[in-house]
Structures are given as structure tokens and as C-alpha cells.
Amino acid sequence: MAAKTEESTLGYEQARDELIEVVRRLEAGGTTLEESLALWERGEELAKVCRHWLEGARARLDAALSEGEDQDAAAGDTED
């Protein structure tokens, strides 16, 4: 349930920026195994948030494109 709350409060840019920082820290090393696992888990959560936002954006674009095609088709039907 925490993921749903986070999705509604964390914007795409915030999640992406934090994910970049998590990856940077993991790549830099120097963390304990426990810290690395916690960072990995946080990264997975952030990736889900980003995916959720991107899927929503894709759905909105698809709907807008479909609506535009429907309007074009309707306009084409009335031109005859």
C-alpha cells in the first residue's frame, strides 16, 4: 500500500532524480551490504513510480491521438 501512496505524492521528475542518486551511490560502492540492499530496494520502488508515470503519459497520448483520428475520420465523412 505504501507504493500507491508514494505514486500519488512523488512526481516523475522527483522519482527520476532520486533514482539517479540511488544508482550513483550504488555504483560508487563503499556501502555495507545492508545499505546496498536498502538502496536497491529503494531504486526498485522509484523505478515503479517512474514506470507508472510513463505508462500514464503513454495512455494519455494514445487517447489524444485516437481522439484526433476519430475527429479526422468524422470530418472526412462529412466532406462528401
PDB file of C-alpha atoms in Angstrom:
ATOM      1  CA  MET A   1       0.000   0.000   0.000  1.00  0.00           C
ATOM      2  CA  ALA A   2       2.954   2.327   0.582  1.00  0.00           C
ATOM      3  CA  ALA A   3       3.775   2.239  -3.124  1.00  0.00           C
ATOM      4  CA  LYS A   4       0.327   3.565  -4.056  1.00  0.00           C
ATOM      5  CA  THR A   5       0.702   6.427  -1.572  1.00  0.00           C
ATOM      6  CA  GLU A   6       4.132   7.190  -2.938  1.00  0.00           C
ATOM      7  CA  GLU A   7       2.922   7.150  -6.541  1.00  0.00           C
ATOM      8  CA  SER A   8       0.358   9.801  -5.707  1.00  0.00           C
ATOM      9  CA  THR A   9       2.804  12.059  -3.867  1.00  0.00           C
ATOM     10  CA  LEU A  10       6.068  11.664  -5.782  1.00  0.00           C
ATOM     11  CA  GLY A  11       6.255  13.301  -9.181  1.00  0.00           C
ATOM     12  CA  TYR A  12       8.078  11.761 -12.109  1.00  0.00           C
ATOM     13  CA  GLU A  13      10.980  14.202 -12.004  1.00  0.00           C
ATOM     14  CA  GLN A  14      11.430  13.745  -8.256  1.00  0.00           C
ATOM     15  CA  ALA A  15      11.412   9.953  -8.568  1.00  0.00           C
ATOM     16  CA  ARG A  16      13.786  10.044 -11.540  1.00  0.00           C
ATOM     17  CA  ASP A  17      16.228  12.360  -9.785  1.00  0.00           C
ATOM     18  CA  GLU A  18      16.220  10.252  -6.634  1.00  0.00           C
ATOM     19  CA  LEU A  19      16.664   7.095  -8.720  1.00  0.00           C
ATOM     20  CA  ILE A  20      19.696   8.652 -10.419  1.00  0.00           C
ATOM     21  CA  GLU A  21      21.162   9.407  -6.992  1.00  0.00           C
ATOM     22  CA  VAL A  22      20.497   5.845  -5.801  1.00  0.00           C
ATOM     23  CA  VAL A  23      22.245   4.424  -8.865  1.00  0.00           C
ATOM     24  CA  ARG A  24      25.162   6.816  -8.399  1.00  0.00           C
ATOM     25  CA  ARG A  25      25.585   5.713  -4.779  1.00  0.00           C
ATOM     26  CA  LEU A  26      25.403   2.033  -5.713  1.00  0.00           C
ATOM     27  CA  GLU A  27      27.947   2.455  -8.496  1.00  0.00           C
ATOM     28  CA  ALA A  28      30.294   4.393  -6.220  1.00  0.00           C
ATOM     29  CA  GLY A  29      30.402   1.498  -3.775  1.00  0.00           C
ATOM     30  CA  GLY A  30      31.666   1.921  -0.256  1.00  0.00           C
ATOM     31  CA  THR A  31      28.365   0.956   1.342  1.00  0.00           C
ATOM     32  CA  THR A  32      27.682  -2.026   3.518  1.00  0.00           C
ATOM     33  CA  LEU A  33      25.701  -4.950   2.200  1.00  0.00           C
ATOM     34  CA  GLU A  34      22.679  -3.850   4.232  1.00  0.00           C
ATOM     35  CA  GLU A  35      22.921  -0.283   2.888  1.00  0.00           C
ATOM     36  CA  SER A  36      23.328  -1.576  -0.657  1.00  0.00           C
ATOM     37  CA  LEU A  37      20.249  -3.772  -0.316  1.00  0.00           C
ATOM     38  CA  ALA A  38      18.237  -0.853   1.071  1.00  0.00           C
ATOM     39  CA  LEU A  39      19.375   1.339  -1.826  1.00  0.00           C
ATOM     40  CA  TRP A  40      18.493  -1.395  -4.326  1.00  0.00           C
ATOM     41  CA  GLU A  41      15.005  -1.769  -2.835  1.00  0.00           C
ATOM     42  CA  ARG A  42      14.502   1.993  -2.906  1.00  0.00           C
ATOM     43  CA  GLY A  43      15.650   2.048  -6.516  1.00  0.00           C
ATOM     44  CA  GLU A  44      13.087  -0.621  -7.411  1.00  0.00           C
ATOM     45  CA  GLU A  45      10.324   1.424  -5.756  1.00  0.00           C
ATOM     46  CA  LEU A  46      11.403   4.566  -7.582  1.00  0.00           C
ATOM     47  CA  ALA A  47      11.560   2.711 -10.904  1.00  0.00           C
ATOM     48  CA  LYS A  48       7.959   1.570 -10.356  1.00  0.00           C
ATOM     49  CA  VAL A  49       6.889   5.149  -9.703  1.00  0.00           C
ATOM     50  CA  CYS A  50       8.615   6.308 -12.890  1.00  0.00           C
ATOM     51  CA  ARG A  51       7.063   3.454 -14.875  1.00  0.00           C
ATOM     52  CA  HIS A  52       3.626   4.366 -13.505  1.00  0.00           C
ATOM     53  CA  TRP A  53       4.017   7.984 -14.632  1.00  0.00           C
ATOM     54  CA  LEU A  54       5.332   6.989 -18.058  1.00  0.00           C
ATOM     55  CA  GLU A  55       2.526   4.476 -18.609  1.00  0.00           C
ATOM     56  CA  GLY A  56       0.002   7.167 -17.659  1.00  0.00           C
ATOM     57  CA  ALA A  57       1.591   9.611 -20.074  1.00  0.00           C
ATOM     58  CA  ARG A  58       1.531   6.983 -22.833  1.00  0.00           C
ATOM     59  CA  ALA A  59      -2.159   6.280 -22.195  1.00  0.00           C
ATOM     60  CA  ARG A  60      -2.973   9.996 -22.378  1.00  0.00           C
ATOM     61  CA  LEU A  61      -1.043  10.366 -25.641  1.00  0.00           C
ATOM     62  CA  ASP A  62      -2.713   7.306 -27.133  1.00  0.00           C
ATOM     63  CA  ALA A  63      -6.136   8.647 -26.140  1.00  0.00           C
ATOM     64  CA  ALA A  64      -5.388  12.056 -27.639  1.00  0.00           C
ATOM     65  CA  LEU A  65      -4.116  10.505 -30.869  1.00  0.00           C
ATOM     66  CA  SER A  66      -7.131   8.223 -31.083  1.00  0.00           C
ATOM     67  CA  GLU A  67      -9.477  11.149 -30.489  1.00  0.00           C
ATOM     68  CA  GLY A  68      -7.727  13.117 -33.238  1.00  0.00           C
ATOM     69  CA  GLU A  69      -8.060  10.202 -35.659  1.00  0.00           C
ATOM     70  CA  ASP A  70     -11.753   9.859 -34.811  1.00  0.00           C
ATOM     71  CA  GLN A  71     -12.297  13.560 -35.482  1.00  0.00           C
ATOM     72  CA  ASP A  72     -10.387  13.345 -38.763  1.00  0.00           C
ATOM     73  CA  ALA A  73     -12.492  10.355 -39.835  1.00  0.00           C
ATOM     74  CA  ALA A  74     -15.718  12.149 -38.904  1.00  0.00           C
ATOM     75  CA  ALA A  75     -14.606  15.254 -40.818  1.00  0.00           C
ATOM     76  CA  GLY A  76     -13.766  13.069 -43.832  1.00  0.00           C
ATOM     77  CA  ASP A  77     -17.261  11.538 -43.740  1.00  0.00           C
ATOM     78  CA  THR A  78     -18.930  14.961 -43.893  1.00  0.00           C
ATOM     79  CA  GLU A  79     -16.789  16.274 -46.768  1.00  0.00           C
ATOM     80  CA  ASP A  80     -18.547  14.102 -49.365  1.00  0.00           C
TER      81      ASP A  80
END
